[in-house]
PDB file of C-alpha atoms and ligand atoms in Angstrom:
ATOM      1  CA  MET A 365      -0.058   0.046   0.068  1.00 91.00           C
ATOM      2  CA  PHE A 366       1.465   3.400  -0.961  1.00 96.00           C
ATOM      3  CA  VAL A 367      -0.797   6.429  -1.842  1.00 97.00           C
ATOM      4  CA  GLY A 368      -3.847   4.743  -0.467  1.00 97.00           C
ATOM      5  CA  HIS A 369      -2.514   5.484   3.175  1.00 98.00           C
ATOM      6  CA  TYR A 370      -3.041   9.181   2.437  1.00 98.00           C
ATOM      7  CA  SER A 371      -6.799   8.685   2.078  1.00 98.00           C
ATOM      8  CA  VAL A 372      -6.848   8.294   5.956  1.00 98.00           C
ATOM      9  CA  ALA A 373      -4.870  11.611   6.313  1.00 98.00           C
ATOM     10  CA  PHE A 374      -7.339  13.490   4.138  1.00 98.00           C
ATOM     11  CA  ALA A 375     -10.413  11.864   5.762  1.00 98.00           C
ATOM     12  CA  ALA A 376      -9.246  12.488   9.364  1.00 98.00           C
ATOM     13  CA  ARG A 377      -8.572  16.241   8.995  1.00 97.00           C
ATOM     14  CA  SER A 378     -11.546  18.359  10.006  1.00 96.00           C
ATOM     15  CA  GLU A 379     -12.523  21.905  10.874  1.00 93.00           C
ATOM     16  CA  ARG A 380     -13.087  20.881  14.441  1.00 93.00           C
ATOM     17  CA  ASN A 381      -9.907  18.764  15.286  1.00 95.00           C
ATOM     18  CA  LYS A 382      -7.761  21.232  13.271  1.00 94.00           C
ATOM     19  CA  ILE A 383      -4.913  18.509  13.084  1.00 96.00           C
ATOM     20  CA  PRO A 384      -2.768  19.830  10.189  1.00 96.00           C
ATOM     21  CA  LEU A 385      -2.820  17.750   6.966  1.00 97.00           C
ATOM     22  CA  TRP A 386       0.994  17.559   6.934  1.00 97.00           C
ATOM     23  CA  PHE A 387       1.135  16.209  10.414  1.00 97.00           C
ATOM     24  CA  LEU A 388      -1.448  13.486   9.257  1.00 98.00           C
ATOM     25  CA  PHE A 389       0.684  12.868   6.339  1.00 98.00           C
ATOM     26  CA  ILE A 390       3.395  11.797   8.655  1.00 98.00           C
ATOM     27  CA  ALA A 391       1.153  10.027  10.963  1.00 98.00           C
ATOM     28  CA  VAL A 392      -0.300   7.721   8.392  1.00 98.00           C
ATOM     29  CA  GLN A 393       3.253   6.847   7.108  1.00 98.00           C
ATOM     30  CA  PHE A 394       4.844   6.937  10.636  1.00 98.00           C
ATOM     31  CA  LEU A 395       5.377   3.055  10.593  1.00 98.00           C
ATOM     32  CA  ASP A 396       7.200   3.295   7.181  1.00 98.00           C
ATOM     33  CA  TYR A 397       9.403   6.165   8.419  1.00 98.00           C
ATOM     34  CA  ILE A 398      10.477   3.962  11.335  1.00 98.00           C
ATOM     35  CA  TRP A 399      10.891   0.955   8.939  1.00 98.00           C
ATOM     36  CA  ALA A 400      13.054   2.980   6.415  1.00 98.00           C
ATOM     37  CA  THR A 401      15.226   4.436   9.237  1.00 98.00           C
ATOM     38  CA  LEU A 402      15.781   0.885  10.749  1.00 98.00           C
ATOM     39  CA  VAL A 403      16.490  -0.511   7.361  1.00 98.00           C
ATOM     40  CA  LEU A 404      19.024   2.240   6.763  1.00 97.00           C
ATOM     41  CA  LEU A 405      20.596   1.284  10.235  1.00 98.00           C
ATOM     42  CA  GLY A 406      20.664  -2.313   9.137  1.00 97.00           C
ATOM     43  CA  ILE A 407      18.401  -3.273  12.026  1.00 98.00           C
ATOM     44  CA  GLU A 408      15.340  -4.291   9.797  1.00 96.00           C
ATOM     45  CA  LYS A 409      15.877  -6.221   6.579  1.00 96.00           C
ATOM     46  CA  LEU A 410      14.554  -5.745   3.055  1.00 95.00           C
ATOM     47  CA  ARG A 411      15.145  -7.393  -0.212  1.00 95.00           C
ATOM     48  CA  VAL A 412      14.237  -5.730  -3.456  1.00 95.00           C
ATOM     49  CA  ILE A 413      13.364  -8.355  -5.970  1.00 94.00           C
ATOM     50  CA  LYS A 414      12.040  -7.673  -9.362  1.00 93.00           C
ATOM     51  CA  GLY A 415       8.506  -9.460  -9.748  1.00 89.00           C
ATOM     52  CA  PHE A 416       8.470 -10.345  -6.017  1.00 91.00           C
ATOM     53  CA  THR A 417       4.757  -9.623  -6.234  1.00 93.00           C
ATOM     54  CA  ALA A 418       3.001  -8.156  -9.280  1.00 92.00           C
ATOM     55  CA  GLY A 419       2.529  -4.888  -7.585  1.00 91.00           C
ATOM     56  CA  SER A 420       5.642  -4.554  -5.412  1.00 92.00           C
ATOM     57  CA  MET A 421       9.304  -5.446  -5.524  1.00 92.00           C
ATOM     58  CA  LEU A 422       9.546  -5.304  -1.663  1.00 93.00           C
ATOM     59  CA  ASP A 423      10.451  -8.525   0.306  1.00 92.00           C
ATOM     60  CA  SER A 424      10.308  -7.064   3.794  1.00 93.00           C
ATOM     61  CA  TYR A 425      11.346 -10.380   5.502  1.00 94.00           C
ATOM     62  CA  PHE A 426      12.284  -8.797   8.675  1.00 96.00           C
ATOM     63  CA  HIS A 427      10.605  -5.780   9.959  1.00 96.00           C
ATOM     64  CA  PRO A 428       9.089  -6.641  13.525  1.00 96.00           C
ATOM     65  CA  TYR A 429      10.013  -3.359  15.197  1.00 97.00           C
ATOM     66  CA  SER A 430       8.032  -1.235  12.649  1.00 97.00           C
ATOM     67  CA  HIS A 431       5.458  -3.593  11.121  1.00 97.00           C
ATOM     68  CA  SER A 432       4.559  -6.187  13.662  1.00 97.00           C
ATOM     69  CA  LEU A 433       1.062  -5.881  15.348  1.00 97.00           C
ATOM     70  CA  PRO A 434       2.322  -5.018  18.768  1.00 97.00           C
ATOM     71  CA  ALA A 435       4.950  -2.611  17.337  1.00 97.00           C
ATOM     72  CA  ALA A 436       2.192  -0.805  15.396  1.00 98.00           C
ATOM     73  CA  ILE A 437      -0.005  -0.529  18.439  1.00 98.00           C
ATOM     74  CA  LEU A 438       2.861   0.878  20.506  1.00 98.00           C
ATOM     75  CA  TRP A 439       3.875   3.449  17.909  1.00 98.00           C
ATOM     76  CA  SER A 440       0.287   4.532  17.539  1.00 98.00           C
ATOM     77  CA  GLY A 441       0.216   5.082  21.366  1.00 98.00           C
ATOM     78  CA  VAL A 442       3.595   7.007  21.208  1.00 98.00           C
ATOM     79  CA  ALA A 443       2.425   9.117  18.401  1.00 97.00           C
ATOM     80  CA  ALA A 444      -0.901   9.988  20.122  1.00 97.00           C
ATOM     81  CA  LEU A 445       0.931  10.794  23.348  1.00 96.00           C
ATOM     82  CA  LEU A 446       3.539  13.012  21.621  1.00 95.00           C
ATOM     83  CA  TYR A 447       0.726  14.983  19.899  1.00 96.00           C
ATOM     84  CA  TRP A 448      -1.184  15.240  23.111  1.00 95.00           C
ATOM     85  CA  THR A 449       1.880  16.545  25.063  1.00 95.00           C
ATOM     86  CA  ILE A 450       3.150  18.967  22.408  1.00 94.00           C
ATOM     87  CA  CYS A 451      -0.221  20.441  21.559  1.00 93.00           C
ATOM     88  CA  SER A 452      -1.590  20.851  25.154  1.00 91.00           C
ATOM     89  CA  ARG A 453       1.541  22.828  25.782  1.00 92.00           C
ATOM     90  CA  HIS A 454       1.335  24.913  22.744  1.00 91.00           C
ATOM     91  CA  GLY A 455      -2.421  25.434  22.568  1.00 87.00           C
ATOM     92  CA  CYS A 456      -2.861  23.462  19.460  1.00 87.00           C
ATOM     93  CA  LEU A 457      -5.121  20.804  20.993  1.00 86.00           C
ATOM     94  CA  TYR A 458      -8.458  21.935  19.730  1.00 86.00           C
ATOM     95  CA  ARG A 459     -10.201  18.671  20.599  1.00 87.00           C
ATOM     96  CA  LYS A 460      -9.450  16.314  23.306  1.00 82.00           C
ATOM     97  CA  HIS A 461      -9.879  13.308  21.029  1.00 93.00           C
ATOM     98  CA  ALA A 462      -7.452  14.713  18.470  1.00 96.00           C
ATOM     99  CA  ALA A 463      -4.645  12.820  20.004  1.00 96.00           C
ATOM    100  CA  VAL A 464      -6.847   9.647  19.689  1.00 97.00           C
ATOM    101  CA  ILE A 465      -7.311  10.498  15.916  1.00 98.00           C
ATOM    102  CA  VAL A 466      -3.582  10.801  15.378  1.00 98.00           C
ATOM    103  CA  GLY A 467      -3.058   7.481  17.034  1.00 98.00           C
ATOM    104  CA  LEU A 468      -5.779   5.813  14.834  1.00 98.00           C
ATOM    105  CA  ALA A 469      -4.216   7.432  11.786  1.00 98.00           C
ATOM    106  CA  VAL A 470      -0.799   5.711  12.668  1.00 98.00           C
ATOM    107  CA  PHE A 471      -2.477   2.358  13.249  1.00 98.00           C
ATOM    108  CA  SER A 472      -4.460   2.660   9.955  1.00 98.00           C
ATOM    109  CA  HIS A 473      -1.212   2.025   8.170  1.00 98.00           C
ATOM    110  CA  TRP A 474      -0.952  -1.480   9.551  1.00 98.00           C
ATOM    111  CA  LEU A 475      -4.523  -2.327   8.572  1.00 98.00           C
ATOM    112  CA  LEU A 476      -4.104  -1.078   5.092  1.00 98.00           C
ATOM    113  CA  ASP A 477      -0.735  -2.748   4.785  1.00 97.00           C
ATOM    114  CA  LEU A 478      -2.447  -5.973   5.882  1.00 97.00           C
ATOM    115  CA  ILE A 479      -4.619  -5.851   2.768  1.00 97.00           C
ATOM    116  CA  ALA A 480      -1.641  -5.365   0.423  1.00 96.00           C
ATOM    117  CA  HIS A 481       1.240  -7.066   1.944  1.00 96.00           C
ATOM    118  CA  PRO A 482       2.109 -10.692   1.385  1.00 95.00           C
ATOM    119  CA  ARG A 483       2.468 -12.613   4.682  1.00 94.00           C
ATOM    120  CA  ASP A 484       5.241 -10.482   6.324  1.00 94.00           C
ATOM    121  CA  LEU A 485       3.311  -8.732   9.158  1.00 96.00           C
ATOM    122  CA  ALA A 486       4.015 -10.485  12.323  1.00 96.00           C
ATOM    123  CA  ILE A 487       1.308 -10.887  15.056  1.00 96.00           C
ATOM    124  CA  TYR A 488       3.965 -11.543  17.643  1.00 90.00           C
ATOM    125  CA  ASP A 489       7.725 -10.946  17.513  1.00 89.00           C
ATOM    126  CA  ASP A 490       8.847 -12.067  14.147  1.00 89.00           C
ATOM    127  CA  THR A 491       6.249 -14.968  13.868  1.00 89.00           C
ATOM    128  CA  TRP A 492       2.761 -15.790  12.912  1.00 94.00           C
ATOM    129  CA  LYS A 493       2.920 -13.571   9.840  1.00 95.00           C
ATOM    130  CA  VAL A 494      -0.231 -12.329   8.149  1.00 96.00           C
ATOM    131  CA  GLY A 495      -1.118 -10.323   5.006  1.00 94.00           C
ATOM    132  CA  PHE A 496      -3.767 -10.710   2.595  1.00 94.00           C
ATOM    133  CA  GLY A 497      -1.397 -10.289  -0.293  1.00 92.00           C
ATOM    134  CA  LEU A 498      -3.420  -7.859  -2.666  1.00 94.00           C
ATOM    135  CA  TRP A 499      -0.096  -6.912  -4.125  1.00 93.00           C
ATOM    136  CA  ARG A 500      -0.142 -10.297  -6.016  1.00 93.00           C
ATOM    137  CA  TYR A 501      -2.951  -8.834  -8.126  1.00 93.00           C
ATOM    138  CA  ARG A 502      -1.543  -5.557  -9.716  1.00 95.00           C
ATOM    139  CA  ASN A 503      -4.786  -4.003 -11.138  1.00 96.00           C
ATOM    140  CA  PRO A 504      -7.128  -4.650  -8.139  1.00 97.00           C
ATOM    141  CA  GLU A 505      -4.495  -3.385  -5.830  1.00 96.00           C
ATOM    142  CA  PHE A 506      -3.966  -0.240  -7.912  1.00 97.00           C
ATOM    143  CA  ALA A 507      -7.647   0.249  -8.273  1.00 98.00           C
ATOM    144  CA  LEU A 508      -7.938   0.102  -4.223  1.00 97.00           C
ATOM    145  CA  GLU A 509      -5.287   2.625  -3.725  1.00 97.00           C
ATOM    146  CA  ILE A 510      -6.903   5.109  -6.074  1.00 98.00           C
ATOM    147  CA  ALA A 511     -10.331   4.443  -4.777  1.00 98.00           C
ATOM    148  CA  LEU A 512      -9.267   5.062  -1.259  1.00 98.00           C
ATOM    149  CA  LEU A 513      -7.539   8.256  -2.114  1.00 98.00           C
ATOM    150  CA  GLY A 514     -10.409   9.496  -4.041  1.00 98.00           C
ATOM    151  CA  VAL A 515     -12.846   8.783  -1.134  1.00 98.00           C
ATOM    152  CA  GLY A 516     -10.411  10.439   1.316  1.00 98.00           C
ATOM    153  CA  ILE A 517     -10.179  13.629  -0.795  1.00 98.00           C
ATOM    154  CA  VAL A 518     -13.922  13.836  -1.237  1.00 98.00           C
ATOM    155  CA  ILE A 519     -14.486  13.647   2.588  1.00 98.00           C
ATOM    156  CA  TYR A 520     -11.741  16.222   3.113  1.00 98.00           C
ATOM    157  CA  LEU A 521     -13.345  18.598   0.691  1.00 97.00           C
ATOM    158  CA  ALA A 522     -16.796  17.870   2.473  1.00 96.00           C
ATOM    159  CA  ARG A 523     -15.447  18.428   6.108  1.00 95.00           C
ATOM    160  CA  ASN A 524     -13.217  21.414   5.477  1.00 95.00           C
ATOM    161  CA  ALA A 525     -14.337  24.863   4.391  1.00 90.00           C
ATOM    162  CA  THR A 526     -11.942  25.143   1.452  1.00 90.00           C
ATOM    163  CA  PRO A 527     -11.526  28.151  -0.771  1.00 92.00           C
ATOM    164  CA  THR A 528     -11.879  27.395  -4.511  1.00 94.00           C
ATOM    165  CA  ILE A 529      -8.321  27.978  -5.201  1.00 95.00           C
ATOM    166  CA  ARG A 530      -7.336  25.380  -2.544  1.00 95.00           C
ATOM    167  CA  LYS A 531      -9.974  23.060  -3.672  1.00 96.00           C
ATOM    168  CA  THR A 532      -8.313  23.105  -7.074  1.00 96.00           C
ATOM    169  CA  ALA A 533      -4.874  22.537  -5.592  1.00 97.00           C
ATOM    170  CA  VAL A 534      -6.110  19.686  -3.511  1.00 97.00           C
ATOM    171  CA  ILE A 535      -7.415  17.897  -6.644  1.00 97.00           C
ATOM    172  CA  ALA A 536      -4.251  18.670  -8.506  1.00 97.00           C
ATOM    173  CA  PHE A 537      -2.356  17.143  -5.549  1.00 98.00           C
ATOM    174  CA  GLY A 538      -4.547  14.090  -5.739  1.00 98.00           C
ATOM    175  CA  ILE A 539      -3.799  13.666  -9.408  1.00 98.00           C
ATOM    176  CA  THR A 540      -0.103  14.035  -8.612  1.00 98.00           C
ATOM    177  CA  LEU A 541      -0.356  11.262  -6.149  1.00 98.00           C
ATOM    178  CA  VAL A 542      -2.086   9.020  -8.747  1.00 98.00           C
ATOM    179  CA  VAL A 543       0.571   9.715 -11.311  1.00 98.00           C
ATOM    180  CA  VAL A 544       3.158   8.597  -8.605  1.00 97.00           C
ATOM    181  CA  GLN A 545       1.239   5.537  -7.991  1.00 97.00           C
ATOM    182  CA  ILE A 546       1.077   4.723 -11.678  1.00 97.00           C
ATOM    183  CA  GLY A 547       4.859   5.105 -11.719  1.00 96.00           C
ATOM    184  CA  ASP A 548       5.270   2.834  -8.831  1.00 94.00           C
ATOM    185  CA  THR A 549       2.808   0.044  -9.868  1.00 95.00           C
ATOM    186  CA  TYR A 550       3.282   0.010 -13.685  1.00 95.00           C
ATOM    187  CA  VAL A 551       6.654   1.531 -14.758  1.00 94.00           C
ATOM    188  CA  PRO A 552       9.162  -1.158 -15.029  1.00 90.00           C
ATOM    189  CA  ARG A 553      12.433  -0.323 -13.409  1.00 90.00           C
ATOM    190  CA  THR A 554      15.550  -2.079 -12.221  1.00 92.00           C
ATOM    191  CA  PRO A 555      15.573  -2.825  -8.511  1.00 93.00           C
ATOM    192  CA  LEU A 556      17.480  -0.429  -6.333  1.00 94.00           C
ATOM    193  CA  THR A 557      19.394  -1.645  -3.294  1.00 95.00           C
ATOM    194  CA  ASP A 558      17.624  -1.977  -0.008  1.00 95.00           C
ATOM    195  CA  LYS A 559      19.192   1.253   1.392  1.00 96.00           C
ATOM    196  CA  ALA A 560      18.601   3.169  -1.873  1.00 96.00           C
ATOM    197  CA  THR A 561      14.960   2.052  -1.821  1.00 96.00           C
ATOM    198  CA  VAL A 562      14.377   3.356   1.705  1.00 97.00           C
ATOM    199  CA  MET A 563      16.157   6.508   1.100  1.00 97.00           C
ATOM    200  CA  GLY A 564      13.705   7.054  -1.680  1.00 96.00           C
ATOM    201  CA  VAL A 565      10.871   6.348   0.771  1.00 96.00           C
ATOM    202  CA  TRP A 566      12.187   9.053   3.071  1.00 97.00           C
ATOM    203  CA  ILE A 567      12.613  11.490   0.149  1.00 97.00           C
ATOM    204  CA  PHE A 568       9.202  10.901  -1.376  1.00 97.00           C
ATOM    205  CA  TYR A 569       7.122  10.824   1.803  1.00 98.00           C
ATOM    206  CA  THR A 570       8.731  13.937   3.112  1.00 98.00           C
ATOM    207  CA  LEU A 571       8.172  15.754  -0.231  1.00 98.00           C
ATOM    208  CA  PHE A 572       4.450  14.783   0.100  1.00 98.00           C
ATOM    209  CA  VAL A 573       4.468  16.184   3.822  1.00 98.00           C
ATOM    210  CA  VAL A 574       5.942  19.529   2.556  1.00 98.00           C
ATOM    211  CA  MET A 575       3.380  19.511  -0.303  1.00 98.00           C
ATOM    212  CA  ALA A 576       0.541  18.992   2.204  1.00 98.00           C
ATOM    213  CA  PHE A 577       1.920  21.692   4.317  1.00 97.00           C
ATOM    214  CA  PHE A 578       1.880  24.376   1.493  1.00 97.00           C
ATOM    215  CA  LEU A 579      -1.549  23.033   0.303  1.00 96.00           C
ATOM    216  CA  GLU A 580      -3.196  24.131   3.516  1.00 95.00           C
ATOM    217  CA  LYS A 581      -1.567  27.613   3.153  1.00 94.00           C
ATOM    218  CA  ILE A 582      -3.115  28.248  -0.277  1.00 93.00           C
ATOM    219  CA  GLY A 583      -5.940  30.855  -0.128  1.00 86.00           C
ATOM    220  CA  LYS A 584      -5.488  31.445   3.682  1.00 83.00           C
ATOM    221  CA  ARG A 585      -4.805  35.176   3.372  1.00 69.00           C
ATOM    222  CA  ARG A 586      -7.592  35.628   1.269  1.00 60.00           C
ATOM    223  CA  GLN A 587      -9.872  33.769   3.597  1.00 58.00           C
ATOM    224  CA  ILE A 588      -8.943  35.927   6.543  1.00 59.00           C
ATOM    225  CA  ASN A 589      -9.330  39.089   4.451  1.00 59.00           C
ATOM    226  CA  SER A 590     -12.751  38.234   3.362  1.00 56.00           C
ATOM    227  CA  ARG A 591     -13.953  37.701   6.906  1.00 54.00           C
TER     228      ARG A 591
HETATM  229 ZN1   ZN B1311       4.262  -0.099   5.786  1.00 73.87          ZN
END
């Protein structure tokens, strides 16, 4: 699962909880950030194999600290606590349950990974591995990613008072993510090394976070002026 994760970020952001979209973009990929970092450090293990599954080249044969069920629950709790601590200090906690939403956004990553991944998600330690393996079916997996993203964006636009210019930008951003997903799913490429792959993960994910940050700045001044 790749851009489908962002559907949760879009859907979770509301006028009431005011959790910044860029922050939710980190939350929904938090487990992958940890994974990419641990692979870079040589602690978790990844093989990049051409044709490993139809939709992905990633053989994550050892990632218990980022992608096992207990780890996912733990990291979700850590993220929620972090948000609660920082925001209650700095006055950015607009709703008490906002921290819970952040935690659930982090955990959603594991649930969506469960659909796509082959059996590589451990229920305990590094054993009892699960994964429905939708990545074995390229077109349905791609369709699911895009459908999720579309629904997420529709919910975002419905729940947030968005000036027209930002609405257009949100849709353009959505199309950009679809193009990236097309590239990831369908464009054949020679596999990179494990370290280069996770460096790419860091760079792309962070690029999307920056884009989400600027997205919510668009039309803001005009909105204030018109009040
Ligand atoms: Zn993941």
